[in-house]
CSV table of C-alpha atoms in Angstrom, one decimal:
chain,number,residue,atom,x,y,z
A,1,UNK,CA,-31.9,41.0,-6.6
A,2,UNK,CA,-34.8,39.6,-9.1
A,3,UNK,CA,-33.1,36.4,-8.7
A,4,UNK,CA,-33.5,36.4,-5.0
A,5,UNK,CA,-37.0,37.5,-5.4
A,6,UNK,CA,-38.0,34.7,-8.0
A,7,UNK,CA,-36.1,31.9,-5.7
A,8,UNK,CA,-38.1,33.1,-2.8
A,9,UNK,CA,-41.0,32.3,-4.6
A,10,UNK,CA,-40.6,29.2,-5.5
A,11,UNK,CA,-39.7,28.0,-2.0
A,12,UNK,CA,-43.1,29.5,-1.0
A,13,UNK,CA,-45.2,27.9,-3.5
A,14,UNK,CA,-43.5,24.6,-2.6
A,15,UNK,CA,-44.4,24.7,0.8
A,16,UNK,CA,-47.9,25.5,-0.3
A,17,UNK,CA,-48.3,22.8,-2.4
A,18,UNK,CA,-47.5,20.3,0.9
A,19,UNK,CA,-50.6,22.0,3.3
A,20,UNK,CA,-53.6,19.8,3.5
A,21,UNK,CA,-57.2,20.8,2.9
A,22,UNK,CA,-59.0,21.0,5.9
A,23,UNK,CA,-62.6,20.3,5.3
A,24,UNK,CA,-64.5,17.1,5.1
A,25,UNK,CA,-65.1,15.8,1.6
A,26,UNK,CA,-68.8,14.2,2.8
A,27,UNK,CA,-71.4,14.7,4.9
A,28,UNK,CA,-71.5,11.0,6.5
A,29,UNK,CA,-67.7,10.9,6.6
A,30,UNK,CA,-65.7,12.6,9.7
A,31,UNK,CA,-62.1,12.5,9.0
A,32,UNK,CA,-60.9,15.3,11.4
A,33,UNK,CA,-62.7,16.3,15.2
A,34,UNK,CA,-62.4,20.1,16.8
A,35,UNK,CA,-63.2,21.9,14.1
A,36,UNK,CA,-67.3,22.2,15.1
A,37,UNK,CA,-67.2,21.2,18.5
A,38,UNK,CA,-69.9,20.9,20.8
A,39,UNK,CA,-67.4,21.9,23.8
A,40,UNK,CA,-63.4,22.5,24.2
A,41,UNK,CA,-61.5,19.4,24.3
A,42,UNK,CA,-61.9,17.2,27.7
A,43,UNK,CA,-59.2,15.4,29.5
A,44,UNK,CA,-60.8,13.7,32.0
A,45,UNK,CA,-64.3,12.1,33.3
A,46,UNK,CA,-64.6,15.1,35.7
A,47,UNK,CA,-64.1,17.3,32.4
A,48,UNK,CA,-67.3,15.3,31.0
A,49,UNK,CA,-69.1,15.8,34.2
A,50,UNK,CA,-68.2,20.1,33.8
A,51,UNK,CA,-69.6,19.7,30.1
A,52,UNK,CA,-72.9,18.0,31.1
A,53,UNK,CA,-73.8,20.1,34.3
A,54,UNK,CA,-72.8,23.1,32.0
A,55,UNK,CA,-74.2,22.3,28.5
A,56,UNK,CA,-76.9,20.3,29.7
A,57,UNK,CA,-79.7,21.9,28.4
A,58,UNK,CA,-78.0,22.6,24.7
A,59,UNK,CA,-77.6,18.4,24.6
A,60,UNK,CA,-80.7,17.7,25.5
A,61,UNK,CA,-82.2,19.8,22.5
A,62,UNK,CA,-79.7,17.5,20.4
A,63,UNK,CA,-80.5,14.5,21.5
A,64,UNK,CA,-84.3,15.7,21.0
A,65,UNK,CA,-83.5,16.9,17.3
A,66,UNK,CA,-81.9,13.2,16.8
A,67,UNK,CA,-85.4,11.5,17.9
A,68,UNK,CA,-83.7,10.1,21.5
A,69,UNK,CA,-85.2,12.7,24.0
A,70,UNK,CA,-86.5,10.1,26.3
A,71,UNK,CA,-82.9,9.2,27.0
A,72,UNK,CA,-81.3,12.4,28.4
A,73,UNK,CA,-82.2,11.7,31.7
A,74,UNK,CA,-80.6,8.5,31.5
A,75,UNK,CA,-76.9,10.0,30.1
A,76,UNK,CA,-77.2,12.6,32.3
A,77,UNK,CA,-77.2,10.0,35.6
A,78,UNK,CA,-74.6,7.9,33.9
A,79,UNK,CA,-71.9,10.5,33.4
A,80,UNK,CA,-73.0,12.7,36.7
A,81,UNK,CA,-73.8,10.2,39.2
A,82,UNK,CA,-71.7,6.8,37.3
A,83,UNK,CA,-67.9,7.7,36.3
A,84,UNK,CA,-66.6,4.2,37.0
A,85,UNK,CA,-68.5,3.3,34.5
A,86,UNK,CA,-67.1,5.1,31.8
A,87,UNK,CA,-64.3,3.7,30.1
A,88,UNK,CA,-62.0,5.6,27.4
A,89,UNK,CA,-61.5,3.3,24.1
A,90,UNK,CA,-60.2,3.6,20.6
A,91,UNK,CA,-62.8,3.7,17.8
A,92,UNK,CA,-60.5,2.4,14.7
A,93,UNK,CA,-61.0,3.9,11.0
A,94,UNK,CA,-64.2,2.6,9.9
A,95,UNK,CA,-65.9,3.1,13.2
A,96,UNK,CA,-70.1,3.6,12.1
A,97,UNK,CA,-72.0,5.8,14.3
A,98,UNK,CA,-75.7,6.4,14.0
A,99,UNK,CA,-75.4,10.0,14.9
A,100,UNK,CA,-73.4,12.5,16.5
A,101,UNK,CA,-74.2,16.2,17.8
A,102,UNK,CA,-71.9,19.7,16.5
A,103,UNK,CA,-72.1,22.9,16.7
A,104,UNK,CA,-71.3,24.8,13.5
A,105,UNK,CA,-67.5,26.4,14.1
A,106,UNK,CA,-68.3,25.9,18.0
A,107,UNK,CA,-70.8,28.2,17.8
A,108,UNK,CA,-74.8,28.6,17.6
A,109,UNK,CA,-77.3,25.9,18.0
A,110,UNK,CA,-76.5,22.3,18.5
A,111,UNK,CA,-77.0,20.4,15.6
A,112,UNK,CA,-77.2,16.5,14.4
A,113,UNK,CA,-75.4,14.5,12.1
A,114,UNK,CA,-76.7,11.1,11.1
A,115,UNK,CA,-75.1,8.3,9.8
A,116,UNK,CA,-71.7,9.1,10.7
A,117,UNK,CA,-68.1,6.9,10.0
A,118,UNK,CA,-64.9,8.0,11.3
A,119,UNK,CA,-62.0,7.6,8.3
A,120,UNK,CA,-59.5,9.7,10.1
A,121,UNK,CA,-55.8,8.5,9.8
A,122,UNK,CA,-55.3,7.1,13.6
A,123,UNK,CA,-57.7,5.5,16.0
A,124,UNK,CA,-60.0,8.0,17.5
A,125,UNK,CA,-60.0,8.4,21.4
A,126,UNK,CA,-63.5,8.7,23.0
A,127,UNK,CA,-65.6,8.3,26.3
A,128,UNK,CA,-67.7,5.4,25.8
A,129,UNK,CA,-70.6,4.1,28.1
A,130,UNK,CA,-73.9,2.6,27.9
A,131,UNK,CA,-77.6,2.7,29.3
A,132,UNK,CA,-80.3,0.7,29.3
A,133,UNK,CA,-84.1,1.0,28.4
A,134,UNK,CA,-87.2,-1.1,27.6
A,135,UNK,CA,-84.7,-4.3,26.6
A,136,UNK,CA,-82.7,-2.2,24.9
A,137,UNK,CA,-79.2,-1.4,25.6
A,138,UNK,CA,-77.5,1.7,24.2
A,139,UNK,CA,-74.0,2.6,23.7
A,140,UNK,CA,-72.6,6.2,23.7
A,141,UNK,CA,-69.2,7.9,22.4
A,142,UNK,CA,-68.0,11.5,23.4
A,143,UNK,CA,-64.8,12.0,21.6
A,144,UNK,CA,-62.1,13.9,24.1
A,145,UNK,CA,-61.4,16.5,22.0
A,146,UNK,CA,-64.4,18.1,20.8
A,147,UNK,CA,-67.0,16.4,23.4
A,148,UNK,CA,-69.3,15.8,20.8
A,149,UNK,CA,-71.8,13.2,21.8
A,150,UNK,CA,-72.9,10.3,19.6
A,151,UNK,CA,-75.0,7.7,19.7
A,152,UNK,CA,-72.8,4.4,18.7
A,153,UNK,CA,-75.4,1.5,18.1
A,154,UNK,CA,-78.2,-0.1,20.2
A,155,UNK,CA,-79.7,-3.4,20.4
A,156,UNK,CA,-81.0,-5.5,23.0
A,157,UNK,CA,-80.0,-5.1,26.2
A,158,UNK,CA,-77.9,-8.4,27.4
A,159,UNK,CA,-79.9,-10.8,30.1
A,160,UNK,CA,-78.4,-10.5,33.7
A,161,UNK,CA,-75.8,-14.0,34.4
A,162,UNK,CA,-76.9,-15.7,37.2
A,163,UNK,CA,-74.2,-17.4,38.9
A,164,UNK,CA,-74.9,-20.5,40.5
A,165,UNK,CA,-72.9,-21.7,43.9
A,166,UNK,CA,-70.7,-24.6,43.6
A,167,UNK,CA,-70.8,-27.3,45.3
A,168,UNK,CA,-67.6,-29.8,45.7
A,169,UNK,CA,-68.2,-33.5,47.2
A,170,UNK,CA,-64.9,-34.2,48.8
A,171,UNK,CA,-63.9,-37.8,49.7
A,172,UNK,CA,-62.1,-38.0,53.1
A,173,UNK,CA,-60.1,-41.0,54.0
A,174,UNK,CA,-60.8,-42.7,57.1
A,175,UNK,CA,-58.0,-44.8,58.7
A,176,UNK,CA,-59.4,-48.4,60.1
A,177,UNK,CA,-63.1,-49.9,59.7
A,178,UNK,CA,-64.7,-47.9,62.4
A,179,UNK,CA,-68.3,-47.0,61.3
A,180,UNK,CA,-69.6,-43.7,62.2
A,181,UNK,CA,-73.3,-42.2,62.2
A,182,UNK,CA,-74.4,-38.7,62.2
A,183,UNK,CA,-75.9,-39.0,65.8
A,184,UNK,CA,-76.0,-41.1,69.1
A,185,UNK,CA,-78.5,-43.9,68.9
A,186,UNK,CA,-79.3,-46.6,72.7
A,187,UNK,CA,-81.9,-49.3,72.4
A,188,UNK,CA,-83.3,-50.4,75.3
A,189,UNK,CA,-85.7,-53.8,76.1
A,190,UNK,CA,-87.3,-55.0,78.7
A,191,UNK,CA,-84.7,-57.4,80.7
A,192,UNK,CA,-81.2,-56.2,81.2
A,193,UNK,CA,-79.2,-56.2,78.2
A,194,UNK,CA,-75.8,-54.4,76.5
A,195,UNK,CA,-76.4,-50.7,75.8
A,196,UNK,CA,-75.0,-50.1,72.4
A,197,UNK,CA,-73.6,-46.9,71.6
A,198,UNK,CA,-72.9,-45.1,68.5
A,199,UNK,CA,-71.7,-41.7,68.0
A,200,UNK,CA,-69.5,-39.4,66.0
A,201,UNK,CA,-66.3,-38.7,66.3
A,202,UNK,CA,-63.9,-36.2,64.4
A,203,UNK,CA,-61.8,-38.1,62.0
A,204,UNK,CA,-58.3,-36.9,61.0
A,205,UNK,CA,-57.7,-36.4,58.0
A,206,UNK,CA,-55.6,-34.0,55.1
A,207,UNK,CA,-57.2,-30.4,54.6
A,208,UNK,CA,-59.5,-30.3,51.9
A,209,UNK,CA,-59.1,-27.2,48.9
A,210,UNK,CA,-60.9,-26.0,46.7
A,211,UNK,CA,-59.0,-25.8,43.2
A,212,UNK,CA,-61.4,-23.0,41.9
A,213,UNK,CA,-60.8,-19.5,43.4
A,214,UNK,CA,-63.4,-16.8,42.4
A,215,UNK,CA,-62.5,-14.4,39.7
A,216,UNK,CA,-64.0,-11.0,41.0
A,217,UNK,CA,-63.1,-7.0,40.0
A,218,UNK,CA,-61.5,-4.9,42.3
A,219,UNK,CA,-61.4,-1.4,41.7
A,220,UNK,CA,-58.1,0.5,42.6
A,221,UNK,CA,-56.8,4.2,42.7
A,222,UNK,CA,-52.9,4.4,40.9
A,223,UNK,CA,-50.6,6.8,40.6
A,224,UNK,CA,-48.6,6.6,37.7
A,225,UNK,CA,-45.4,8.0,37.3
A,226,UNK,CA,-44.4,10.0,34.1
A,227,UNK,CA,-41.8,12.4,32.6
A,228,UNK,CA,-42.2,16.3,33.2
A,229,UNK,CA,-45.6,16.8,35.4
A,230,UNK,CA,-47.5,13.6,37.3
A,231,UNK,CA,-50.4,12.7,35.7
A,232,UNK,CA,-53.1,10.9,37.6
A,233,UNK,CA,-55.3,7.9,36.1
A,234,UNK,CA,-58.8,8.1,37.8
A,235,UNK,CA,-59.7,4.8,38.1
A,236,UNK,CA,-58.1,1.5,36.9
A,237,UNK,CA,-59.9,-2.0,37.0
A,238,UNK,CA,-58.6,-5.1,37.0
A,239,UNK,CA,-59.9,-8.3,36.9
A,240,UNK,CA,-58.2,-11.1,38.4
A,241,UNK,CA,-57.3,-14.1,36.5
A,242,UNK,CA,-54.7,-17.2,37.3
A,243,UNK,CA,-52.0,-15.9,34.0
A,244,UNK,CA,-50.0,-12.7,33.6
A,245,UNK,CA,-51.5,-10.2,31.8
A,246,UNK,CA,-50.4,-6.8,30.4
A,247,UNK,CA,-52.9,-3.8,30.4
A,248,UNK,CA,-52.8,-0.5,28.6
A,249,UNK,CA,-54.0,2.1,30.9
A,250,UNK,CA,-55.0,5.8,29.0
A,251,UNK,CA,-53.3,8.3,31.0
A,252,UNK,CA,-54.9,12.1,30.8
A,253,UNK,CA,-52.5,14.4,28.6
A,254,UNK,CA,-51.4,15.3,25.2
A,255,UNK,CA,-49.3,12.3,24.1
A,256,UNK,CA,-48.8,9.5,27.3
A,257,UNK,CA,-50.0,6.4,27.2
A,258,UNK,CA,-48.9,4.3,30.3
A,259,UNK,CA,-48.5,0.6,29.4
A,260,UNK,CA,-49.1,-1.6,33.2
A,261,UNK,CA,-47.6,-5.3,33.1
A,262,UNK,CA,-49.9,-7.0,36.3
A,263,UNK,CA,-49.1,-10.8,37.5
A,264,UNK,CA,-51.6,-12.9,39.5
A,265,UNK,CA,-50.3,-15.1,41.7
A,266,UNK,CA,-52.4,-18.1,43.1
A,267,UNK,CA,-55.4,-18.3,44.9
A,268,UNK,CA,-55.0,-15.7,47.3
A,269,UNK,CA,-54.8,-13.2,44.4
A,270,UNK,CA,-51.5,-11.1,45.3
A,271,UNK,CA,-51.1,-8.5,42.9
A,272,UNK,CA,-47.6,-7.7,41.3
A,273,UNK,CA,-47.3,-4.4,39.3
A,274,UNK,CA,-44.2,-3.3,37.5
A,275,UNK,CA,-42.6,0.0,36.6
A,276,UNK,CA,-44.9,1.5,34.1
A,277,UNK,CA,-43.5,2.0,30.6
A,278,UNK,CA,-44.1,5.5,28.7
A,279,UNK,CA,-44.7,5.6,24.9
A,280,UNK,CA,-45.9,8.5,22.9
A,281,UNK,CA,-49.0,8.5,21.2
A,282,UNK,CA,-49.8,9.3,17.2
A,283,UNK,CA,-51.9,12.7,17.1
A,284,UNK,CA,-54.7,11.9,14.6
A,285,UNK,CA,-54.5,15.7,13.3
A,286,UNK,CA,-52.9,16.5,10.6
A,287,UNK,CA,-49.2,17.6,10.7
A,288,UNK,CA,-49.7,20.9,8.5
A,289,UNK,CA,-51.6,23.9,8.9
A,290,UNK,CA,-51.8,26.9,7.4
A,291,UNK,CA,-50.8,30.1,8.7
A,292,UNK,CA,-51.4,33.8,8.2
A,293,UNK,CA,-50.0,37.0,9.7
A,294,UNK,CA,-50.7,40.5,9.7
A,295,UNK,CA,-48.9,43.0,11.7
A,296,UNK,CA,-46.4,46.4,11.8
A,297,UNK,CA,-42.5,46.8,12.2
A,298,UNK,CA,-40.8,49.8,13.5
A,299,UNK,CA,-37.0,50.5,13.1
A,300,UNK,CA,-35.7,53.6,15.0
A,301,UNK,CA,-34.2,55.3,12.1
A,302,UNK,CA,-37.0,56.8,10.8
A,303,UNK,CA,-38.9,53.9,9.4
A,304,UNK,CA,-42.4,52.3,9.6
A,305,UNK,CA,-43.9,49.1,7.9
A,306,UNK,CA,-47.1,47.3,7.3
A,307,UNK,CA,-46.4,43.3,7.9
A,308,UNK,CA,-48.2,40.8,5.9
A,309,UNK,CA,-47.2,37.2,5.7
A,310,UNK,CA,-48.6,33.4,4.1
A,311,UNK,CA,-47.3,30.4,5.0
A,312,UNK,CA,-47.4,26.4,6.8
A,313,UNK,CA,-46.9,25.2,10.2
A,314,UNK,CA,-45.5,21.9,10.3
A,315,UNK,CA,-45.8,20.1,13.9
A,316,UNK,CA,-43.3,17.6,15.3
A,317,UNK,CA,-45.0,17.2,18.4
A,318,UNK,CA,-47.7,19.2,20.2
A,319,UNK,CA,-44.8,21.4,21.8
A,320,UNK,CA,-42.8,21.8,18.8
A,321,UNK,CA,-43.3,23.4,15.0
A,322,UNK,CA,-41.5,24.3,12.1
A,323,UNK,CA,-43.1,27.6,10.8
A,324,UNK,CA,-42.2,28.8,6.9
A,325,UNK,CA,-43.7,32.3,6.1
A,326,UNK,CA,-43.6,34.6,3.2
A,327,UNK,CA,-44.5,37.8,2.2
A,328,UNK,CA,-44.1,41.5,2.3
A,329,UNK,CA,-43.4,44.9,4.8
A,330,UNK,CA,-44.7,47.6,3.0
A,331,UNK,CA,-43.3,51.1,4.1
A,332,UNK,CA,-46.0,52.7,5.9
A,333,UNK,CA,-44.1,56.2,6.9
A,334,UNK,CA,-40.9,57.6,7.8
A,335,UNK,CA,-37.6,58.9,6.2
A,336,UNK,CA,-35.5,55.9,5.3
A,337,UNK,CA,-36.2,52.0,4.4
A,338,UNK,CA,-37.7,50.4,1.3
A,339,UNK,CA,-40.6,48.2,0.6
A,340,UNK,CA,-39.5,44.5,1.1
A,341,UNK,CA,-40.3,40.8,0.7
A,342,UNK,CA,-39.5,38.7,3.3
A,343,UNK,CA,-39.0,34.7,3.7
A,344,UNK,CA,-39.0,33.9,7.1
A,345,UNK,CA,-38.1,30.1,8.9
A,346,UNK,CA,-39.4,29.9,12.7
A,347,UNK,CA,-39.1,27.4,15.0
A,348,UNK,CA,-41.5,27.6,17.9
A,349,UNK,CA,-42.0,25.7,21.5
A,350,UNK,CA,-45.5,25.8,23.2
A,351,UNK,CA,-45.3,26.0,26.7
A,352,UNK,CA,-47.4,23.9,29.2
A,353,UNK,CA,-48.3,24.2,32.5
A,354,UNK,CA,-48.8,22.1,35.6
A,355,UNK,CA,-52.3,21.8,38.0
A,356,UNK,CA,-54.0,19.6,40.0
A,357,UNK,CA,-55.3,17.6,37.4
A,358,UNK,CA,-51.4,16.6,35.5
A,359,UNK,CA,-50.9,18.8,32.4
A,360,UNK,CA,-52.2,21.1,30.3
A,361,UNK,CA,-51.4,24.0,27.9
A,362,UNK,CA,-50.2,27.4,28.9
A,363,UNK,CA,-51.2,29.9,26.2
A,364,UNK,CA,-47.6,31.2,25.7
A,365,UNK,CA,-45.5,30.4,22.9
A,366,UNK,CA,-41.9,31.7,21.7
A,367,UNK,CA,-40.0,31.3,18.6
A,368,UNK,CA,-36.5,31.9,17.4
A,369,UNK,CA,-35.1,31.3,13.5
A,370,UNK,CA,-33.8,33.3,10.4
A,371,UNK,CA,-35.1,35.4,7.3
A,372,UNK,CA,-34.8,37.3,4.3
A,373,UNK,CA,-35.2,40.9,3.9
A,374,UNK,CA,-35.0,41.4,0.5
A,375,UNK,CA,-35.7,45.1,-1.1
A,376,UNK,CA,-35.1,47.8,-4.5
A,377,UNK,CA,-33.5,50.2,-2.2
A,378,UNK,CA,-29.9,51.2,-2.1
A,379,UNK,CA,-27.6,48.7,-1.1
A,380,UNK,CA,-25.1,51.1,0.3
A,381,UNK,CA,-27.9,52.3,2.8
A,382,UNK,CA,-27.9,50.5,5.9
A,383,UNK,CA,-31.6,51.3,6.0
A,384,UNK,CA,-32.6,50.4,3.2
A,385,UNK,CA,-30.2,47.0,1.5
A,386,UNK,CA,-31.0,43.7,1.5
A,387,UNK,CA,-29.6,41.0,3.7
A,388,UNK,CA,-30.1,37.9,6.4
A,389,UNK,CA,-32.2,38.4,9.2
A,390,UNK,CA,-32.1,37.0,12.7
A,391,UNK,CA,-35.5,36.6,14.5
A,392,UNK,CA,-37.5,36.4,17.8
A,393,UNK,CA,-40.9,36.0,19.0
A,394,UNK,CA,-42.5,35.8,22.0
A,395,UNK,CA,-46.5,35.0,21.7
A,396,UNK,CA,-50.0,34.7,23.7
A,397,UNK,CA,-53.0,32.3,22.3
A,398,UNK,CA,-56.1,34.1,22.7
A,399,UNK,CA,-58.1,31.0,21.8
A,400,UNK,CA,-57.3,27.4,20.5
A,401,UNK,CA,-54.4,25.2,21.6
A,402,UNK,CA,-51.7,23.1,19.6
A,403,UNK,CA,-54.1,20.9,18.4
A,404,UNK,CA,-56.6,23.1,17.6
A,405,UNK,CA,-57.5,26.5,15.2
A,406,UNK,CA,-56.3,29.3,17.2
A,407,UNK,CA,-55.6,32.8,17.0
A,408,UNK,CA,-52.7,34.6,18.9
A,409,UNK,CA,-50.9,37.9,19.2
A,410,UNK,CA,-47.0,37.8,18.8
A,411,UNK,CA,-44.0,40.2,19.8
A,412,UNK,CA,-41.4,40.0,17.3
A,413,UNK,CA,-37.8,41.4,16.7
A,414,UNK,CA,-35.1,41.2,14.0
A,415,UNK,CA,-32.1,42.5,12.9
A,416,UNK,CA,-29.9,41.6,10.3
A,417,UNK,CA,-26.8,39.8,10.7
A,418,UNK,CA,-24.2,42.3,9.8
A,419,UNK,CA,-25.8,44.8,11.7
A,420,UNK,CA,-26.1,43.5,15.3
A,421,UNK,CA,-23.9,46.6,16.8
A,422,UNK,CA,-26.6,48.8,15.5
A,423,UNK,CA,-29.9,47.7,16.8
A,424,UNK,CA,-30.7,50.8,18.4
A,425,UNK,CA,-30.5,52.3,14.7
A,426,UNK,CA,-31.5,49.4,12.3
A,427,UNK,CA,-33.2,46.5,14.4
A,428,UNK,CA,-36.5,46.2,13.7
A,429,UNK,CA,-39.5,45.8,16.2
A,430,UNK,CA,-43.5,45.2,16.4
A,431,UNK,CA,-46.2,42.6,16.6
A,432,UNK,CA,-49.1,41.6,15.1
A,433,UNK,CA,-52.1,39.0,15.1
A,434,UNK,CA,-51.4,35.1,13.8
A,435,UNK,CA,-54.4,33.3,12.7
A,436,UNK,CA,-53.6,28.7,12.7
A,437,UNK,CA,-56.4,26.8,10.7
């Protein structure tokens, strides 16, 4: 039995070793966003537009604190009264910002940080747009998932292009020597003489084209089709050109990006779009967190326990994790069982949920995998030996979501394997509170 307990161990502190730190080494380098948002993560424009109109006044006291208060107004119209021209782009690793607004945990007063550079491991995804004032132009970032607004760079505003008509002399062939004027011209004298006439006549000849066509924008709604719930891109522009082109259109939701192949044709500018093509996306979080549990077990022969347990999440994707716990059920009452340690291996799915507005996360969770309850107690005591456990869980998020810190409650079961006909007698039930950093 001290042999299981020692091997246990071991496995615990390797999976330890494997978590990442959490925190940001410097104050001018931001290597992870969500952990001190100004607002919960956003999906879409309208999502910026809710977090303006709702968090107005706390910005504005940011932006005042950062020495731009005379360009509140000027967001605010942009985002409120502009969406079309708000664009969603990829800063890469390296990225400088002159400042960017938190609030400490997501709580309290908003706050500044100056002189900012993202280092994070994959491109970070943000709102961008710019405004202009007094010859200067200035260009804004609100990264989706903490909607903390930052001020990218300035510099002078660019001069407006003024476009000049063009004007194409075309040479038309005329067939035979006739001459032709622009107008009717008789001379008369004073004795009878030949009237001459002159006019203009329409001359045959080939149709003339011009071999520039315009290049304009044209603003279109599209619907693009994706697996599991539709998700619908706001706005997608397009400018026309005389080549085939491919476009990568962002697409709302935790891992879709929709790439759009769109073919020009000729000068009257028909438009040929093919079957969109679904990739998934690289998270830039980190693929471990840590994990801690704290709960109570009851087994229905006599028997009451205080759960603790340590241990690391690891996250395929945002709806599926590989959970490794350790720890301890301490007796807490009752006539039978034994202290134990247990070593627990979960694997969870987070379920999402469908709306209007395409995806998004449903604060349920389950989880299903195996254990160890290893005790001192008397092996030849159903209640009390040592063996393989078979486990269930069933869960609610109170806060957070899968890519976020989060606290949950859980309803668990287990029962070990060569005692499944008994569970009324030695199956083991409770629940407790998970905390995810």
């Amino acid at each position: 039995m001290k042999k299981k307990i020692v091997l246990s161990a071991a496995v615990l502190a390797a999976l330890t070793v494997t978590a990442p730190a959490g925190s940001v080494n410097a104050a001018s380098i931001l290597r992870t966003v969500g952990t001190h948002p100004v607002s919960r993560p956003l999906a879409t424009v309208n999502d910026l537009q809710a977090m303006m109109q709702n968090m107005g006044r706390d910005i504005q006291a940011g932006m005042a604190a950062a020495g731009n208060a005379g360009l509140f107004p000027l967001v605010q119209a942009q985002i409120i009264q502009q969406p079309a021209r708000i664009a969603i782009v990829d800063y890469l690793p390296g990225q400088h910002m002159d400042w960017m607004l938190f609030r400490h945990n997501g709580r309290g007063r908003v706050k500044v940080a100056r002189d900012v550079t993202w280092s994070g491991n994959a491109p970070l995804q943000v709102f961008e747009f710019a405004v202009d004032k007094d010859g200067q132009r200035y260009t804004f970032a609100v990264p989706l998932q903490c909607g903390n607004l930052a001020l990218k760079e300035f510099g002078p505003a660019p001069m407006p292009v003024q476009v000049a008509p063009v004007i194409q002399q075309v040479q038309v062939p005329v067939p035979g020597p006739t001459v032709y004027v622009p107008k009717e011209v008789i001379k008369y004298v004073d004795r009878p003489v030949e009237v001459v006439r002159q006019i203009q006549v329409p001359v045959p000849g080939p149709t003339v084209y011009v071999d520039r066509p315009v290049v304009k924008e044209v603003v279109r709604q599209v619907q693009v089709p994706v697996p599991g719930p539709t998700v619908y891109v706001p706005k997608e522009v397009i400018k026309y050109v005389d080549k085939e082109v491919v476009k990568e259109v962002q697409v709302p939701g935790p891992t879709r990006t929709v790439v759009k192949r769109v073919t020009v044709q000729g000068p009257a500018r028909t438009v040929y779009v093919d079957r969109p093509v679904v990739k998934e996306a690289k998270c830039c979080e980190s693929p471990f967190h840590f994990i801690a549990d704290g709960g109570y077990l009851h087994q229905q022969e006599e028997a009451d326990y205080g759960l603790g347990r340590l241990g690391v999440e690891y996250v395929f994707n945002p709806q599926f994790s590989f959970l490794a716990l350790a720890g301890g059920a301490a007796k807490a009452g009752g006539d039978a069982g034994a202290d134990a340690f247990v070593l627990d291996f979960l694997v969870q799915y987070n379920l999402f949920q469908c709306s209007l507005n395409g995806s998004t996360w449903s604060p349920f969770f389950i989880g299903v995998g195996v254990g160890a309850w290893m005790t001192n107690g008397d092996d030849n005591v159903k209640s009390e030996d040592s063996g393989a456990d078979l486990i269930a869980e069933v869960g609610l998020r109170l806060f957070g979501n899968p890519f976020t810190t989060s606290a949950s409650i859980f309803v668990e079961g287990r029962a070990a394997t060569d005692e499944l006909d008994e569970l009324n007698e030695y199956g083991r039930i409770g629940g407790g509170l998970r905390f995810r950093f």
